Short mmCIF file of C-alpha atoms in Angstrom, two decimals:
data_model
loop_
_atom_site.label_atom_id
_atom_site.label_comp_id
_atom_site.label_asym_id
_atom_site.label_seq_id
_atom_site.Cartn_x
_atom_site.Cartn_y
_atom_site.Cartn_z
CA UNK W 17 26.37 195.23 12.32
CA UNK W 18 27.56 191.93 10.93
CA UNK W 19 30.43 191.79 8.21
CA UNK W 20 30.06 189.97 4.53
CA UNK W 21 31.83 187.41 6.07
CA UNK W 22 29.77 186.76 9.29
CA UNK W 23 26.92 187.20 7.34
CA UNK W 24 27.77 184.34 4.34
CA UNK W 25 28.98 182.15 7.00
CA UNK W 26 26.20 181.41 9.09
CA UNK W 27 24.20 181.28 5.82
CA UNK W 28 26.20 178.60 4.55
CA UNK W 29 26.21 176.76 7.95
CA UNK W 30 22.36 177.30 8.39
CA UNK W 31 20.78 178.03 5.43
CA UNK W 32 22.33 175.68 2.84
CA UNK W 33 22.94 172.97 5.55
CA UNK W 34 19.49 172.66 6.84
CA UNK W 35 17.66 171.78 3.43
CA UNK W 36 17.07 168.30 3.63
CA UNK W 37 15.24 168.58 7.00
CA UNK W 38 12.87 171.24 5.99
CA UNK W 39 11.58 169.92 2.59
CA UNK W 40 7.99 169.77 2.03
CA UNK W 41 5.81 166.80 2.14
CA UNK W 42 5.50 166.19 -1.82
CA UNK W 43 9.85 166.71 -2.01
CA UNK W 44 11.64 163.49 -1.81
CA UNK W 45 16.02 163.62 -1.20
CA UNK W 46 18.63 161.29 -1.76
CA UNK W 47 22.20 161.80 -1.10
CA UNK W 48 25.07 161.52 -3.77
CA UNK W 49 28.58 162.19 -2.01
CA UNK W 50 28.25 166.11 -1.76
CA UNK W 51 25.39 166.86 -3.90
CA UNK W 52 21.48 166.18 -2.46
CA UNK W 53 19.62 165.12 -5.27
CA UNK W 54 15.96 165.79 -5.13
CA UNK W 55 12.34 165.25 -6.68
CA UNK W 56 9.77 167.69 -6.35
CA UNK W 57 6.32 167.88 -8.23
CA UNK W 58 7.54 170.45 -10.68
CA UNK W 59 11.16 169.47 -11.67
CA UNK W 60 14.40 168.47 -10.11
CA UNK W 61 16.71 170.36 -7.82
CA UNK W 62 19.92 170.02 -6.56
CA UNK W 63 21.73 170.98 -3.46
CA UNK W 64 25.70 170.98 -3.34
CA UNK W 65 28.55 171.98 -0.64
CA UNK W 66 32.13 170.63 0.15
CA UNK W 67 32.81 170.24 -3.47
CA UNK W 68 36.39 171.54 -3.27
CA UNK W 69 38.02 168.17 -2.18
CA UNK W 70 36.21 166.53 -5.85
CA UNK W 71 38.51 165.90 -8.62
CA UNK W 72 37.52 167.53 -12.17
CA UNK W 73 36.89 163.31 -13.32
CA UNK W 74 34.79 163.23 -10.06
CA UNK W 75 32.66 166.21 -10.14
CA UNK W 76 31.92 166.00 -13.96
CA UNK W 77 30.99 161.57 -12.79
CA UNK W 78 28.15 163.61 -10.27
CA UNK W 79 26.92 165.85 -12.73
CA UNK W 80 26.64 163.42 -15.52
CA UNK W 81 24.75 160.90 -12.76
CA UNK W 82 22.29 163.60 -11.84
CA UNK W 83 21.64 164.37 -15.88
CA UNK W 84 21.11 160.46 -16.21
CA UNK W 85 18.63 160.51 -13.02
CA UNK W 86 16.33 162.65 -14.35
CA UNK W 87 16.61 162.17 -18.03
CA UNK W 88 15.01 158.25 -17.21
CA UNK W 89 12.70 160.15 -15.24
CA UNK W 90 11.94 162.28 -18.22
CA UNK W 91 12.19 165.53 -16.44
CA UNK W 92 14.29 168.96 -16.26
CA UNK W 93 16.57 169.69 -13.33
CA UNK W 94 18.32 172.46 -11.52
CA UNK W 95 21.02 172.88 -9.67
CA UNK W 96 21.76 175.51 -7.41
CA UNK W 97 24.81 177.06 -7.77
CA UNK W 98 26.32 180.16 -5.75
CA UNK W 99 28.89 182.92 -6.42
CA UNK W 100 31.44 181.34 -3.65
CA UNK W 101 31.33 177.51 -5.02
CA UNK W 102 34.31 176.45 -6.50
CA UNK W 103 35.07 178.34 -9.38
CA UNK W 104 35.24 175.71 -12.38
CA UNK W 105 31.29 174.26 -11.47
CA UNK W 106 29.79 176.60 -14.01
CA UNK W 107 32.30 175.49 -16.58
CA UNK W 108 31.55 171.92 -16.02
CA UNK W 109 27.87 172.45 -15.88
CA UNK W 110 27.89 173.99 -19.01
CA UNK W 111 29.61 170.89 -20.36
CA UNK W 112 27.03 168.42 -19.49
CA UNK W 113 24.47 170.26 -21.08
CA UNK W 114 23.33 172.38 -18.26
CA UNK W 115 22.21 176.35 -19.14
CA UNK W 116 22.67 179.18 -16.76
CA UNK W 117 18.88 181.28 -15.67
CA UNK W 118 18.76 184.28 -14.58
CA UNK W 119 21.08 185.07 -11.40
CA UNK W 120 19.96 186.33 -8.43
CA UNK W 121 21.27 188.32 -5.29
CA UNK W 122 21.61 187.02 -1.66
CA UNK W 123 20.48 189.43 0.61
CA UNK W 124 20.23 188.99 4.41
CA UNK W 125 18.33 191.50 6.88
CA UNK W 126 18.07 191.87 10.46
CA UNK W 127 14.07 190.70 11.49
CA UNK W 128 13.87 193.38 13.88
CA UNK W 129 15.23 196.17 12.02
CA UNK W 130 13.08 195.22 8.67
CA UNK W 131 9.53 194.81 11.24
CA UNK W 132 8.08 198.76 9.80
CA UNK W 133 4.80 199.85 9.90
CA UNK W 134 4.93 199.85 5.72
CA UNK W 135 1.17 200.20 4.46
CA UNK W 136 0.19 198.79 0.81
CA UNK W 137 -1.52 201.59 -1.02
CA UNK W 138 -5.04 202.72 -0.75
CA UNK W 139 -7.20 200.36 -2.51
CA UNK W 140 -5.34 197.00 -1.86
CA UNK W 141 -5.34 194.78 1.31
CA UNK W 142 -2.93 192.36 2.66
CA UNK W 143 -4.22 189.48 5.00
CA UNK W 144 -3.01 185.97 5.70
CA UNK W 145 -4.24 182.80 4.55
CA UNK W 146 -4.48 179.13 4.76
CA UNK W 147 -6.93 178.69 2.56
CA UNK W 148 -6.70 175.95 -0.81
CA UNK W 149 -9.20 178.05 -2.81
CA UNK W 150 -6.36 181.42 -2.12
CA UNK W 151 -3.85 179.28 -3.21
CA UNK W 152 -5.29 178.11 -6.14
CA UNK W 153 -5.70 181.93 -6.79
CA UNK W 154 -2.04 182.71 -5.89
CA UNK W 155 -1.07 180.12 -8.58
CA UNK W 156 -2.84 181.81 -11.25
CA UNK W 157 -1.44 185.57 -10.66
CA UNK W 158 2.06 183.77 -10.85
CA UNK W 159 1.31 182.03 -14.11
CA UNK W 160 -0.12 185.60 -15.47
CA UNK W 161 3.12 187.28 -14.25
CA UNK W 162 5.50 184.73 -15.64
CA UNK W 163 3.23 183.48 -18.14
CA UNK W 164 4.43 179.28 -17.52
CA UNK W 165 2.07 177.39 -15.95
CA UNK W 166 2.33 178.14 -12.26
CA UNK W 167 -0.34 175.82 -11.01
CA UNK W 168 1.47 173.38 -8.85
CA UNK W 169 2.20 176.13 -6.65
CA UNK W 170 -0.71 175.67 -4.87
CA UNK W 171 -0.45 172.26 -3.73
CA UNK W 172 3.36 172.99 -3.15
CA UNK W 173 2.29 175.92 -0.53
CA UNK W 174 -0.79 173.52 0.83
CA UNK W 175 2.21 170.84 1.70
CA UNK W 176 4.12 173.19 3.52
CA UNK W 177 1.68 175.00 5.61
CA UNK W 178 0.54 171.13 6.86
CA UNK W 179 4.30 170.07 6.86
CA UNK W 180 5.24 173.40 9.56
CA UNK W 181 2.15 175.03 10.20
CA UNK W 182 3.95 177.22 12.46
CA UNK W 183 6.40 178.27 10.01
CA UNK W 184 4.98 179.28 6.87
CA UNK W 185 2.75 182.59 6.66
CA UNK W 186 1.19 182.81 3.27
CA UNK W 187 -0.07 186.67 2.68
CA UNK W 188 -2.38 187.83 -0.35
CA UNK W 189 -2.97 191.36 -1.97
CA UNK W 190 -5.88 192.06 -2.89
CA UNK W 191 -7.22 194.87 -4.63
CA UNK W 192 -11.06 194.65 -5.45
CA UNK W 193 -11.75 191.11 -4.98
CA UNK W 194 -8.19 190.04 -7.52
CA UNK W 195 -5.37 188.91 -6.27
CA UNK W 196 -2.56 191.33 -7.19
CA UNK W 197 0.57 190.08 -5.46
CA UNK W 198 1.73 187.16 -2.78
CA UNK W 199 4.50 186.56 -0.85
CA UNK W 200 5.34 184.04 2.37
CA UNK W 201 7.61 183.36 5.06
CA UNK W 202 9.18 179.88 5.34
CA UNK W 203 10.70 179.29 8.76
CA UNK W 204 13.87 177.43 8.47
CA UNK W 205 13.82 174.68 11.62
CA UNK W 206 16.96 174.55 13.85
CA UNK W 207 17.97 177.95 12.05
CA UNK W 208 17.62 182.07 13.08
CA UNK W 209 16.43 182.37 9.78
CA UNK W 210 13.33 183.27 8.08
CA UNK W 211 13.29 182.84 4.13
CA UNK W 212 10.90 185.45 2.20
CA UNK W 213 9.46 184.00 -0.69
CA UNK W 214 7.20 185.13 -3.38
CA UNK W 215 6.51 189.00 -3.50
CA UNK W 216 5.85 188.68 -7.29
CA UNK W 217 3.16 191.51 -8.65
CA UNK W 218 0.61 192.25 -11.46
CA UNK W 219 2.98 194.38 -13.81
CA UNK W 220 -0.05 197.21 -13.49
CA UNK W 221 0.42 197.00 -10.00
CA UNK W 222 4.27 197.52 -9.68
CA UNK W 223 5.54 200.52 -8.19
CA UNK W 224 3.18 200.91 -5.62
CA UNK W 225 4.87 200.20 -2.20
CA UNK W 226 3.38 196.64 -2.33
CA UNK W 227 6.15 194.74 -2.15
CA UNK W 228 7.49 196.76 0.60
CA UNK W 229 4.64 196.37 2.98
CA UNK W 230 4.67 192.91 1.91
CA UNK W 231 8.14 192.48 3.46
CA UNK W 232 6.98 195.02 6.15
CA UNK W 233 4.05 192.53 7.11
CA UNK W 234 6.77 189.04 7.20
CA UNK W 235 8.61 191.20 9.67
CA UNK W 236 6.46 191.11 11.85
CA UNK W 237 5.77 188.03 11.88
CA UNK W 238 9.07 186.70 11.74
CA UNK W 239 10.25 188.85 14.95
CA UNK W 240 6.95 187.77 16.65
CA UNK W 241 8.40 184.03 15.81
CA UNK W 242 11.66 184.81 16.88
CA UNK W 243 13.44 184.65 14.20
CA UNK W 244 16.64 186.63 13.58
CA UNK W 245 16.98 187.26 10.00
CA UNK W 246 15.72 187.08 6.73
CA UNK W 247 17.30 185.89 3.49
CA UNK W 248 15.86 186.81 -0.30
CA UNK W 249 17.36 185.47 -3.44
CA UNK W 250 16.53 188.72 -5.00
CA UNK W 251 16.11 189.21 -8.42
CA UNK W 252 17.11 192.24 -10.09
CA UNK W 253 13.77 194.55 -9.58
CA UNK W 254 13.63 193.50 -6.01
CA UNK W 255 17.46 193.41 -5.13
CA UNK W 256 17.64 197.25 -4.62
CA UNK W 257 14.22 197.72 -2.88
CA UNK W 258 15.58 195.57 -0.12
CA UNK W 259 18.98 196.88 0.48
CA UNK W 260 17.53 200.13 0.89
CA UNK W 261 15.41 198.89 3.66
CA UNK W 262 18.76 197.44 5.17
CA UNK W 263 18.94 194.35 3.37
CA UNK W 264 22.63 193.47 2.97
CA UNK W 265 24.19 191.36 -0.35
CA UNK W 266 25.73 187.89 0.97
CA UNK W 267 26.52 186.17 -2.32
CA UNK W 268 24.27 185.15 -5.77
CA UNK W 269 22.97 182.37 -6.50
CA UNK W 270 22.49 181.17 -10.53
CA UNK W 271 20.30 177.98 -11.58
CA UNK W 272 21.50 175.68 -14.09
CA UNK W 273 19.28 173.77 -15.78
CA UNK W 274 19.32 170.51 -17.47
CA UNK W 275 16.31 169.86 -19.66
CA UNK W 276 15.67 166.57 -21.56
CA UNK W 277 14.05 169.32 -24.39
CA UNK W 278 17.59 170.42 -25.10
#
């Protein structure tokens, strides 16, 4: 059993320090001091560590640079901010103009341990994919579930199963020909880790043991790639489902976005 501490340590050392090598095809990054500044096809997002050693002057210079590089860009940007970062970067956010989403929960598993034989309920089917046309599909049951325009999801999980083909797995749930839930595992190169992404579900089918087997399902397929564990930014519907099933909380993790709207 690892402690908090193990367990938010090697995250930080090989989660948030391997995300400029594993960036999809259609992501482009450019370093500012501390803070990894980069463009992707829906908005901007940005990746921080060592902040400590910044002056207040100096990390509100690096905020106000990445508001000015994406305001001439004309777009909105986040940046990715966790419970253990320096204590005043909310604050300062806040300052520039930035607004806090919704936060979410770090929670890391044990591969292995997570791998169940979970079954989705009678009625619905989970199988893998590669396929455009199922991710084209995907992209609409998240924009009916969030109700934004989800659509450059697709092309966003078509660039990363051609950047690592052998780490993304892409699964579908399907119940009577609709697609009723997703959710994929992004290998993280050079890392034990496995991220689990998706898992979002047609409100009528919510409840169900879905999202369960869908985790089940990654499992497996994480162990069978040898990876070690498996991280989640949960939100709060799916936080407790997966610390019952031996998911432990790291940390959380809060976006703050800047939008030229506001």
């Amino acid at each position: 059993m690892h402690t908090h501490r193990d367990l938010l340590a090697v995250h930080d050392d090989q989660v948030r320090g391997s995300i400029e090598v594993r960036m999809p095809l259609t992501w482009t990054a450019q370093w500012d001091g501390p803070l990894l500044r980069v463009t992707t096809p829906a908005q901007g997002i940005a990746f921080a560590k060592d902040l400590e050693g910044l002056s207040v002057t100096e990390l509100d210079l690096l905020i106000q640079r990445l508001r000015d590089y994406f305001s001439k860009r004309g777009e909105a940007v986040e940046w990715k901010t966790y419970g253990h970062d320096r204590p005043d970067l909310p604050a300062r956010l806040r300052l520039a103009g930035f607004n806090p989403e919704e936060t979410e929960t770090v929670v890391i598993g044990n591969a292995a341990e997570l791998a169940t034989d979970a079954e989705p309920p009678h009625g619905v089917i989970i199988r893998e994919t590669t396929a455009r046309k199922d991710f084209d599909r995907i992209a609409y049951m998240e924009s009916e579930v969030w109700g934004k325009d989800w659509s450059w999801l697709a092309e966003d999980l078509a660039s990363r199963c051609e950047t690592s083909p052998d780490d993304v797995a892409v699964l579908i749930a399907e119940a009577d020909g609709q697609v009723v839930s997703a959710a994929w595992l992004v290998g993280l190169p050079g890392t034990e880790f496995g991220g689990l992404w998706g898992g979002s579900t047609l409100k009528q089918w919510r409840g169900k043991g879905i999202y369960r087997a869908l985790v089940a399902r990654r499992a497996q397929i994480a162990v069978s790639l040898r990876m070690k564990y498996l991280v989640v930014d949960a939100s709060d519907a799916s936080s407790p489902i997966l610390q019952r099933l031996g998911f432990q909380k790291v940390t959380t993790t809060t976006p703050w976005v800047w939008s030229p709207r506001t």
